Short mmCIF file of C-alpha atoms in Angstrom, two decimals:
data_model
loop_
_atom_site.label_atom_id
_atom_site.label_comp_id
_atom_site.label_asym_id
_atom_site.label_seq_id
_atom_site.Cartn_x
_atom_site.Cartn_y
_atom_site.Cartn_z
CA UNK A 981 21.35 3.97 78.49
CA UNK A 982 21.16 1.01 76.12
CA UNK A 983 23.49 -1.83 77.04
CA UNK A 984 25.64 -3.53 74.41
CA UNK A 985 23.24 -6.46 74.41
CA UNK A 986 20.36 -4.16 73.51
CA UNK A 987 22.14 -2.59 70.54
CA UNK A 988 23.76 -3.56 67.29
CA UNK A 989 26.55 -1.89 65.33
CA UNK A 990 25.67 0.02 62.15
CA UNK A 991 28.12 1.69 59.80
CA UNK A 992 28.00 4.68 57.45
CA UNK A 993 30.61 6.84 55.70
CA UNK A 994 31.57 8.41 59.05
CA UNK A 995 32.22 5.13 60.84
CA UNK A 996 30.33 2.87 63.22
CA UNK A 997 27.65 3.66 65.79
CA UNK A 998 25.46 1.62 68.07
CA UNK A 999 21.74 1.47 67.23
CA UNK A 1000 18.86 -0.02 69.27
CA UNK A 1001 18.71 -3.68 68.34
CA UNK A 1002 14.93 -3.74 67.99
CA UNK A 1003 14.75 -0.87 65.49
CA UNK A 1004 15.18 -0.93 61.74
CA UNK A 1005 16.87 2.44 61.44
CA UNK A 1006 20.60 2.70 60.81
CA UNK A 1007 23.64 4.84 61.45
CA UNK A 1008 22.54 8.13 59.90
CA UNK A 1009 19.21 8.06 61.71
CA UNK A 1010 20.99 7.32 65.00
CA UNK A 1011 23.35 10.26 64.49
CA UNK A 1012 20.32 12.52 64.06
CA UNK A 1013 18.69 11.08 67.20
CA UNK A 1014 21.81 11.89 69.20
CA UNK A 1015 22.62 15.29 67.72
CA UNK A 1016 19.10 16.77 67.58
CA UNK A 1017 17.40 16.16 70.95
CA UNK A 1018 15.04 19.04 70.23
CA UNK A 1019 11.31 18.77 70.75
CA UNK A 1020 11.48 15.01 71.35
CA UNK A 1021 7.99 13.69 72.04
CA UNK A 1022 6.53 17.02 70.91
CA UNK A 1023 7.65 17.70 67.36
CA UNK A 1024 8.24 14.27 65.81
CA UNK A 1025 8.22 14.34 62.02
CA UNK A 1026 4.54 14.11 60.96
CA UNK A 1027 3.34 10.59 60.20
CA UNK A 1028 1.87 11.87 56.93
CA UNK A 1029 5.40 12.68 55.72
CA UNK A 1030 6.64 9.21 56.70
CA UNK A 1031 3.77 7.47 54.91
CA UNK A 1032 4.41 9.63 51.83
CA UNK A 1033 8.03 8.48 51.88
CA UNK A 1034 6.81 4.89 51.78
CA UNK A 1035 4.81 5.62 48.65
CA UNK A 1036 7.57 7.50 46.85
CA UNK A 1037 10.21 4.84 47.67
CA UNK A 1038 7.85 2.18 46.34
CA UNK A 1039 7.22 4.17 43.16
CA UNK A 1040 10.94 4.82 42.68
CA UNK A 1041 11.82 1.14 43.11
CA UNK A 1042 9.29 0.08 40.49
CA UNK A 1043 10.52 2.66 37.99
CA UNK A 1044 14.15 1.75 38.68
CA UNK A 1045 13.29 -1.89 37.99
CA UNK A 1046 11.72 -0.88 34.68
CA UNK A 1047 14.60 1.37 33.63
CA UNK A 1048 17.60 -0.25 35.36
CA UNK A 1049 16.76 -3.95 35.86
CA UNK A 1050 20.43 -4.84 36.16
CA UNK A 1051 20.70 -2.69 39.32
CA UNK A 1052 17.16 -3.07 40.66
CA UNK A 1053 16.50 -6.71 39.94
CA UNK A 1054 13.28 -8.57 40.67
CA UNK A 1055 14.58 -9.99 43.96
CA UNK A 1056 15.44 -6.57 45.35
CA UNK A 1057 12.25 -5.05 44.04
CA UNK A 1058 10.08 -7.67 45.74
CA UNK A 1059 11.43 -7.04 49.25
CA UNK A 1060 11.71 -3.25 48.85
CA UNK A 1061 8.10 -3.18 47.69
CA UNK A 1062 6.94 -5.05 50.78
CA UNK A 1063 8.99 -2.92 53.17
CA UNK A 1064 8.00 0.38 51.52
CA UNK A 1065 4.33 -0.63 51.59
CA UNK A 1066 4.61 -1.27 55.32
CA UNK A 1067 6.03 2.23 55.76
CA UNK A 1068 3.23 3.74 53.65
CA UNK A 1069 0.60 1.85 55.64
CA UNK A 1070 1.96 3.06 58.99
CA UNK A 1071 3.04 -0.39 60.18
CA UNK A 1072 6.59 0.83 60.85
CA UNK A 1073 5.86 4.22 62.42
CA UNK A 1074 7.75 3.23 65.60
CA UNK A 1075 10.94 3.12 63.54
CA UNK A 1076 10.81 6.82 62.63
CA UNK A 1077 11.98 8.71 65.73
CA UNK A 1078 13.32 11.92 64.21
CA UNK A 1079 12.09 15.41 65.05
CA UNK A 1080 11.24 18.30 62.79
CA UNK A 1081 14.21 20.31 64.07
CA UNK A 1082 16.94 18.64 62.02
CA UNK A 1083 18.72 19.43 58.77
CA UNK A 1084 16.65 21.88 56.74
CA UNK A 1085 16.70 19.64 53.67
CA UNK A 1086 15.04 16.76 55.52
CA UNK A 1087 18.00 14.52 54.65
CA UNK A 1088 17.85 12.80 58.04
CA UNK A 1089 14.25 11.72 57.46
CA UNK A 1090 15.00 10.57 53.92
CA UNK A 1091 17.85 8.45 55.25
CA UNK A 1092 15.63 7.22 58.07
CA UNK A 1093 13.24 5.94 55.37
CA UNK A 1094 16.09 4.46 53.32
CA UNK A 1095 17.55 2.66 56.32
CA UNK A 1096 14.27 1.32 57.66
CA UNK A 1097 13.19 0.04 54.24
CA UNK A 1098 16.62 -1.49 53.53
CA UNK A 1099 16.88 -3.24 56.90
CA UNK A 1100 13.31 -4.48 56.77
CA UNK A 1101 13.85 -5.64 53.18
CA UNK A 1102 16.99 -7.52 54.22
CA UNK A 1103 15.04 -9.14 57.04
CA UNK A 1104 12.41 -10.27 54.54
CA UNK A 1105 15.11 -11.53 52.18
CA UNK A 1106 16.96 -13.31 54.96
CA UNK A 1107 20.26 -11.80 53.82
CA UNK A 1108 22.09 -8.51 53.24
CA UNK A 1109 20.52 -7.79 49.87
CA UNK A 1110 19.60 -4.06 49.85
CA UNK A 1111 21.68 -0.98 50.64
CA UNK A 1112 19.95 2.20 51.90
CA UNK A 1113 21.72 4.53 49.48
CA UNK A 1114 22.50 2.33 46.50
CA UNK A 1115 19.14 0.57 46.30
CA UNK A 1116 16.36 2.28 48.26
CA UNK A 1117 17.62 5.77 47.35
CA UNK A 1118 18.49 4.83 43.76
CA UNK A 1119 17.85 7.68 41.26
CA UNK A 1120 16.94 10.01 44.13
CA UNK A 1121 18.32 12.62 46.50
CA UNK A 1122 17.01 13.92 49.79
CA UNK A 1123 16.67 17.23 47.99
CA UNK A 1124 13.98 15.93 45.65
CA UNK A 1125 12.51 13.27 47.96
CA UNK A 1126 11.58 15.50 50.88
CA UNK A 1127 9.81 18.16 48.75
CA UNK A 1128 7.96 15.32 47.01
CA UNK A 1129 6.88 13.79 50.32
CA UNK A 1130 5.69 17.25 51.40
CA UNK A 1131 3.49 17.56 48.34
CA UNK A 1132 2.09 14.04 48.60
CA UNK A 1133 1.16 14.56 52.24
CA UNK A 1134 -0.26 18.04 51.64
CA UNK A 1135 -2.47 16.93 48.74
CA UNK A 1136 -3.64 13.89 50.68
CA UNK A 1137 -4.41 15.98 53.77
CA UNK A 1138 -6.44 18.53 51.82
CA UNK A 1139 -8.30 15.99 49.70
CA UNK A 1140 -9.03 13.37 52.31
CA UNK A 1141 -9.44 15.39 55.48
CA UNK A 1142 -9.82 19.15 55.23
CA UNK A 1143 -12.12 19.45 52.23
CA UNK A 1144 -14.47 16.70 53.50
CA UNK A 1145 -14.58 18.42 56.90
CA UNK A 1146 -15.53 21.72 55.28
CA UNK A 1147 -18.29 19.98 53.32
CA UNK A 1148 -19.63 18.43 56.53
CA UNK A 1149 -20.01 21.88 58.08
CA UNK A 1150 -21.50 23.34 54.89
CA UNK A 1151 -24.12 20.58 54.91
CA UNK A 1152 -24.88 21.24 58.58
CA UNK A 1153 -25.46 24.93 57.88
CA UNK A 1154 -27.67 24.06 54.90
CA UNK A 1155 -29.80 21.92 57.22
CA UNK A 1156 -29.96 24.77 59.75
CA UNK A 1157 -31.04 27.21 57.03
CA UNK A 1158 -34.04 24.99 56.33
CA UNK A 1159 -34.83 24.52 60.02
CA UNK A 1160 -34.72 28.25 60.79
CA UNK A 1161 -36.50 29.50 57.65
CA UNK A 1162 -39.19 32.10 58.35
CA UNK A 1163 -37.57 33.57 61.49
CA UNK A 1164 -36.91 37.33 61.26
CA UNK A 1165 -34.45 38.96 63.64
CA UNK A 1166 -32.55 42.19 64.05
CA UNK A 1167 -29.42 42.52 61.97
CA UNK A 1168 -26.27 44.01 63.47
CA UNK A 1169 -23.41 46.03 62.05
CA UNK A 1170 -20.57 47.54 64.12
CA UNK A 1171 -22.08 45.55 67.04
CA UNK A 1172 -25.03 47.97 66.83
CA UNK A 1173 -28.63 47.39 65.78
CA UNK A 1174 -29.24 47.28 62.04
CA UNK A 1175 -32.17 46.55 59.74
CA UNK A 1176 -33.97 43.18 59.95
CA UNK A 1177 -32.58 39.99 58.51
CA UNK A 1178 -33.86 36.44 58.31
CA UNK A 1179 -31.97 34.06 60.56
CA UNK A 1180 -31.65 31.71 57.59
CA UNK A 1181 -29.98 34.53 55.65
CA UNK A 1182 -27.48 35.05 58.44
CA UNK A 1183 -26.67 31.33 58.41
CA UNK A 1184 -26.37 31.39 54.62
CA UNK A 1185 -23.58 33.94 54.97
CA UNK A 1186 -21.63 31.52 57.15
CA UNK A 1187 -22.28 28.66 54.76
CA UNK A 1188 -21.31 30.65 51.67
CA UNK A 1189 -18.01 31.72 53.28
CA UNK A 1190 -17.11 28.07 53.79
CA UNK A 1191 -18.10 27.18 50.23
CA UNK A 1192 -15.74 29.87 48.95
CA UNK A 1193 -12.99 28.59 51.23
CA UNK A 1194 -13.48 25.15 49.69
CA UNK A 1195 -13.07 26.66 46.23
CA UNK A 1196 -9.83 28.34 47.30
CA UNK A 1197 -8.48 25.10 48.76
CA UNK A 1198 -9.25 23.24 45.55
CA UNK A 1199 -7.41 25.92 43.58
CA UNK A 1200 -4.43 25.56 45.90
CA UNK A 1201 -4.33 21.80 45.35
CA UNK A 1202 -3.27 22.01 41.71
CA UNK A 1203 0.22 23.55 42.08
CA UNK A 1204 0.97 21.03 44.84
CA UNK A 1205 0.55 18.18 42.35
CA UNK A 1206 3.86 19.09 40.66
CA UNK A 1207 6.54 16.98 42.33
CA UNK A 1208 10.31 17.23 42.40
CA UNK A 1209 11.08 13.49 42.18
CA UNK A 1210 13.68 13.05 39.43
CA UNK A 1211 15.42 16.36 40.09
CA UNK A 1212 17.96 14.64 42.40
CA UNK A 1213 20.46 16.96 44.14
CA UNK A 1214 20.24 20.35 42.40
CA UNK A 1215 17.59 19.94 39.69
CA UNK A 1216 19.74 18.48 36.91
CA UNK A 1217 18.60 14.90 37.47
CA UNK A 1218 22.15 13.62 37.94
CA UNK A 1219 22.24 9.81 38.51
CA UNK A 1220 18.59 9.36 37.54
CA UNK A 1221 18.01 7.46 34.27
CA UNK A 1222 16.29 9.16 31.35
CA UNK A 1223 12.53 9.06 31.71
CA UNK A 1224 12.62 8.47 35.47
CA UNK A 1225 10.65 11.61 36.48
CA UNK A 1226 7.51 11.14 34.36
CA UNK A 1227 7.33 7.41 35.08
CA UNK A 1228 7.78 8.03 38.83
CA UNK A 1229 4.96 10.59 38.80
CA UNK A 1230 2.70 8.15 36.93
CA UNK A 1231 3.45 5.34 39.37
CA UNK A 1232 2.97 7.63 42.36
CA UNK A 1233 -0.39 8.70 40.97
CA UNK A 1234 -1.47 5.07 40.72
CA UNK A 1235 -0.28 4.25 44.20
CA UNK A 1236 -1.82 7.29 45.88
CA UNK A 1237 -5.07 7.40 43.90
CA UNK A 1238 -4.63 11.08 43.06
CA UNK A 1239 -2.85 12.89 40.24
CA UNK A 1240 0.78 14.02 40.35
CA UNK A 1241 3.07 15.18 37.56
CA UNK A 1242 6.73 16.19 37.29
CA UNK A 1243 7.47 19.81 38.12
CA UNK A 1244 7.69 22.03 35.07
CA UNK A 1245 11.02 23.34 36.35
CA UNK A 1246 13.03 21.23 38.77
CA UNK A 1247 15.26 24.14 39.78
CA UNK A 1248 12.15 25.95 40.98
CA UNK A 1249 10.77 22.82 42.64
CA UNK A 1250 13.83 22.41 44.88
CA UNK A 1251 14.29 25.98 46.00
CA UNK A 1252 10.81 27.55 46.04
CA UNK A 1253 7.91 26.84 48.36
CA UNK A 1254 5.50 29.33 46.82
CA UNK A 1255 2.89 26.59 46.35
CA UNK A 1256 2.88 26.01 50.10
CA UNK A 1257 2.60 29.72 50.86
CA UNK A 1258 -0.40 29.88 48.52
CA UNK A 1259 -2.01 26.70 49.86
CA UNK A 1260 -1.46 27.65 53.50
CA UNK A 1261 -2.98 31.03 52.67
CA UNK A 1262 -6.14 29.18 51.66
CA UNK A 1263 -6.07 27.29 54.96
CA UNK A 1264 -5.62 30.63 56.74
CA UNK A 1265 -8.60 32.08 54.85
CA UNK A 1266 -10.67 29.18 56.15
CA UNK A 1267 -9.35 29.83 59.66
CA UNK A 1268 -10.33 33.49 59.40
CA UNK A 1269 -13.87 32.59 58.37
CA UNK A 1270 -14.11 29.98 61.11
CA UNK A 1271 -12.99 32.59 63.63
CA UNK A 1272 -15.74 34.94 62.45
CA UNK A 1273 -18.43 32.24 62.46
CA UNK A 1274 -17.47 30.96 65.91
CA UNK A 1275 -17.49 34.49 67.29
CA UNK A 1276 -20.91 35.19 65.76
CA UNK A 1277 -22.32 32.05 67.33
CA UNK A 1278 -20.91 32.73 70.78
CA UNK A 1279 -22.15 36.34 70.66
CA UNK A 1280 -25.62 35.21 69.63
CA UNK A 1281 -25.68 32.55 72.35
CA UNK A 1282 -24.27 34.84 75.05
CA UNK A 1283 -26.19 34.97 78.29
CA UNK A 1284 -28.34 33.11 78.91
CA UNK A 1285 -29.97 36.12 80.59
CA UNK A 1286 -27.40 38.90 80.54
CA UNK A 1287 -26.29 38.60 76.93
CA UNK A 1288 -27.93 38.49 73.51
CA UNK A 1289 -29.39 35.03 74.05
CA UNK A 1290 -30.87 34.82 70.55
CA UNK A 1291 -29.75 31.23 70.03
CA UNK A 1292 -29.15 28.22 72.23
CA UNK A 1293 -26.16 25.94 71.65
CA UNK A 1294 -25.63 22.47 73.12
CA UNK A 1295 -24.50 22.28 76.74
CA UNK A 1296 -21.70 19.73 76.42
CA UNK A 1297 -19.94 20.03 79.77
CA UNK A 1298 -19.95 22.15 82.97
CA UNK A 1299 -18.40 25.54 82.36
CA UNK A 1300 -17.09 26.44 85.77
CA UNK A 1301 -15.46 24.84 88.78
CA UNK A 1302 -17.12 27.37 91.09
CA UNK A 1303 -20.31 28.62 89.38
CA UNK A 1304 -22.95 25.86 89.34
CA UNK A 1305 -25.01 25.59 86.19
CA UNK A 1306 -22.69 27.70 84.08
CA UNK A 1307 -22.27 26.51 80.49
CA UNK A 1308 -19.70 28.04 78.17
CA UNK A 1309 -19.38 28.12 74.35
CA UNK A 1310 -16.41 25.77 74.46
CA UNK A 1311 -16.64 24.57 70.87
CA UNK A 1312 -16.49 28.18 69.69
CA UNK A 1313 -13.44 28.69 71.86
CA UNK A 1314 -11.56 25.71 70.45
CA UNK A 1315 -12.27 26.97 66.93
CA UNK A 1316 -10.88 30.41 67.69
CA UNK A 1317 -7.76 29.00 69.35
CA UNK A 1318 -7.11 26.74 66.38
CA UNK A 1319 -7.60 29.71 64.05
CA UNK A 1320 -4.99 31.70 65.96
CA UNK A 1321 -2.53 28.79 65.72
CA UNK A 1322 -3.10 28.56 61.96
CA UNK A 1323 -2.53 32.29 61.56
CA UNK A 1324 0.75 31.99 63.47
CA UNK A 1325 1.77 29.01 61.35
CA UNK A 1326 1.09 31.06 58.24
CA UNK A 1327 3.69 33.61 59.25
CA UNK A 1328 6.25 30.87 59.87
CA UNK A 1329 5.51 29.25 56.50
CA UNK A 1330 5.89 32.56 54.68
CA UNK A 1331 9.19 33.43 56.36
CA UNK A 1332 10.54 29.90 55.79
CA UNK A 1333 9.58 30.02 52.11
CA UNK A 1334 11.60 33.22 51.70
CA UNK A 1335 14.77 31.39 52.77
CA UNK A 1336 15.54 29.44 49.60
CA UNK A 1337 19.25 29.94 48.93
CA UNK A 1338 20.57 29.15 45.47
CA UNK A 1339 19.48 25.57 44.60
CA UNK A 1340 17.66 24.53 47.78
CA UNK A 1341 15.30 25.75 50.48
CA UNK A 1342 16.55 24.57 53.86
CA UNK A 1343 13.41 25.10 55.94
CA UNK A 1344 11.53 22.14 54.50
CA UNK A 1345 10.74 20.22 57.73
CA UNK A 1346 9.35 23.35 59.37
CA UNK A 1347 7.05 24.09 56.44
CA UNK A 1348 5.92 20.47 56.26
CA UNK A 1349 5.16 20.39 59.98
CA UNK A 1350 3.32 23.71 60.09
CA UNK A 1351 1.28 23.08 56.96
CA UNK A 1352 0.17 19.63 58.05
CA UNK A 1353 -0.51 20.81 61.59
CA UNK A 1354 -2.71 23.64 60.30
CA UNK A 1355 -4.67 21.42 57.95
CA UNK A 1356 -5.05 18.64 60.52
CA UNK A 1357 -6.12 21.02 63.31
CA UNK A 1358 -8.63 22.73 61.05
CA UNK A 1359 -10.09 19.40 59.95
CA UNK A 1360 -10.54 18.10 63.48
CA UNK A 1361 -11.72 21.45 64.82
CA UNK A 1362 -14.39 21.80 62.13
CA UNK A 1363 -15.71 18.27 62.65
CA UNK A 1364 -15.99 18.74 66.42
CA UNK A 1365 -17.60 22.17 65.99
CA UNK A 1366 -20.13 20.72 63.55
CA UNK A 1367 -21.08 17.76 65.70
CA UNK A 1368 -21.07 19.35 69.14
CA UNK A 1369 -22.29 22.86 68.33
CA UNK A 1370 -23.71 23.69 64.91
CA UNK A 1371 -26.00 20.69 64.55
CA UNK A 1372 -27.62 21.55 67.88
CA UNK A 1373 -28.23 25.28 67.37
CA UNK A 1374 -31.76 26.34 68.32
CA UNK A 1375 -33.28 29.75 67.68
CA UNK A 1376 -34.71 31.54 70.71
CA UNK A 1377 -37.65 32.95 68.80
CA UNK A 1378 -39.08 34.98 71.69
CA UNK A 1379 -35.82 36.82 72.29
CA UNK A 1380 -35.30 37.39 68.56
CA UNK A 1381 -38.77 38.86 68.22
CA UNK A 1382 -38.40 41.04 71.29
CA UNK A 1383 -35.08 42.42 70.06
CA UNK A 1384 -36.55 42.99 66.61
CA UNK A 1385 -39.49 44.95 68.03
CA UNK A 1386 -37.15 47.07 70.15
CA UNK A 1387 -34.68 47.80 67.37
CA UNK A 1388 -34.59 51.42 66.26
CA UNK A 1389 -33.21 50.61 62.83
CA UNK A 1390 -36.59 49.49 61.52
CA UNK A 1391 -37.00 53.24 61.03
CA UNK A 1392 -34.91 52.82 57.84
CA UNK A 1393 -38.06 51.60 56.10
CA UNK A 1394 -39.56 55.08 56.61
CA UNK A 1395 -36.84 56.92 54.65
CA UNK A 1396 -38.83 56.94 51.37
CA UNK A 1397 -41.95 58.28 53.15
CA UNK A 1398 -40.68 60.85 55.68
CA UNK A 1399 -37.04 61.32 54.61
CA UNK A 1400 -33.74 60.46 56.30
CA UNK A 1401 -33.67 63.53 58.62
CA UNK A 1402 -37.17 62.98 59.98
CA UNK A 1403 -36.50 59.25 60.40
CA UNK A 1404 -33.36 60.12 62.38
CA UNK A 1405 -35.39 62.50 64.59
CA UNK A 1406 -37.88 59.71 65.32
CA UNK A 1407 -35.13 57.24 66.18
CA UNK A 1408 -33.41 59.76 68.46
CA UNK A 1409 -36.63 60.57 70.29
CA UNK A 1410 -37.48 56.90 70.75
CA UNK A 1411 -34.03 56.29 72.19
CA UNK A 1412 -34.13 59.27 74.53
CA UNK A 1413 -37.68 58.63 75.77
CA UNK A 1414 -37.47 54.86 75.84
CA UNK A 1415 -40.61 54.67 73.75
CA UNK A 1416 -41.37 52.81 70.51
CA UNK A 1417 -40.70 54.16 67.05
CA UNK A 1418 -44.42 54.12 66.44
CA UNK A 1419 -45.00 56.38 69.44
CA UNK A 1420 -42.12 58.70 68.46
CA UNK A 1421 -43.43 59.15 64.91
CA UNK A 1422 -46.89 59.97 66.21
CA UNK A 1423 -45.54 62.48 68.76
CA UNK A 1424 -43.50 64.24 66.08
CA UNK A 1425 -46.53 64.34 63.78
CA UNK A 1426 -44.71 62.39 61.10
CA UNK A 1427 -47.05 59.40 60.75
CA UNK A 1428 -50.25 58.06 62.24
CA UNK A 1429 -50.09 54.75 64.03
CA UNK A 1430 -51.93 53.09 61.18
CA UNK A 1431 -49.52 54.43 58.57
CA UNK A 1432 -46.56 53.35 60.67
CA UNK A 1433 -47.93 49.80 60.93
CA UNK A 1434 -48.45 49.71 57.18
CA UNK A 1435 -44.92 50.88 56.36
CA UNK A 1436 -42.86 49.18 59.06
CA UNK A 1437 -43.29 45.44 58.58
CA UNK A 1438 -40.02 43.60 59.36
CA UNK A 1439 -40.97 40.50 57.38
CA UNK A 1440 -41.09 42.61 54.18
CA UNK A 1441 -37.70 44.20 54.86
CA UNK A 1442 -35.54 41.08 54.41
#
């Protein structure tokens, strides 16, 4: 329990409350700390949201100075700018204690930002110059600030982390395609033998899936660029000066280095989260492809002697506390676990987005948390998978060739010469007798050995 000497008194419209003396937050933040002890240390509001608040408060202050210089004078602007920049740069992260499980509008986090910036600005000014609501929150509402911070952080996360991570893995697969060119192996469908395929072709399928996922993510970026700042409480723009919204979007674009524009309809921007459902769907599509790719790689590397064993992956750490020498496909496993988490998050995002009531959605912190968690986990998972697994994949050529020679589906190449029914008879006989297709065709009188060798050439079947 903080002693009186370790606290200071802060006041808001509900009265006074004691706040830790070494923290910049104020009364409303402290009330949230005390009333929402839920997920503390586990589900703190994402830092990306906090940094986005720093940018939007800085942009708002500059526009307010341009439009309302009598209220946002140069002295106030100077200290608010410095304090907001510190928030945006992460220098004041320790002063943002609130959890995701708070008011559904994110008002507590908006006020946390207002209070921290105001108190830090006053410290810089050396006097009580700035008020959290009247100055830092000027021309704004929590209802337009939190959705704006969500969009800033989401666009930044996709542009700066997830899309570059996807490109890193695409490039790694491109390099593997070149390394493995010329290797022919048995294809598989339904987990059963299929006709031959080049290993480089198999890898190209993985790579192309990721390229398409990148395209989908870039499509999803565009709707997220429409921000709610300027809508204020219900979308009417009450208390914001004329021209505030477009100027704020322009300033925010300059500050962030990426494009934002005012929402086409503010009433939609406050109550609907369809852009996040769409964008998280693109993240989920990537997760689904990563699940498939990771599973393919761990199937192909299974063994080393009692599985498929067609590829070798890096041995990064011991795989068992009891079985010496065991190595497991741990990078594949982390990818699949992350994919499952993303798929679960997608359900939560969709349900939350359906809960917009009248002029506001009140599941904003949950959607922000789940979206950013999904994108961050996917980014980090993909980079680790690339570095510690994909880059070190080696083809086991001997096993691939042996499996190819044993595959019964090479008989497909004989369909034009002996017909589907006769080819099926040869495959069945080879399976039952444990002999080769060549031997089965000869025994059935369908083809001579020489004709079989001429027609069944795996390297021409890819």
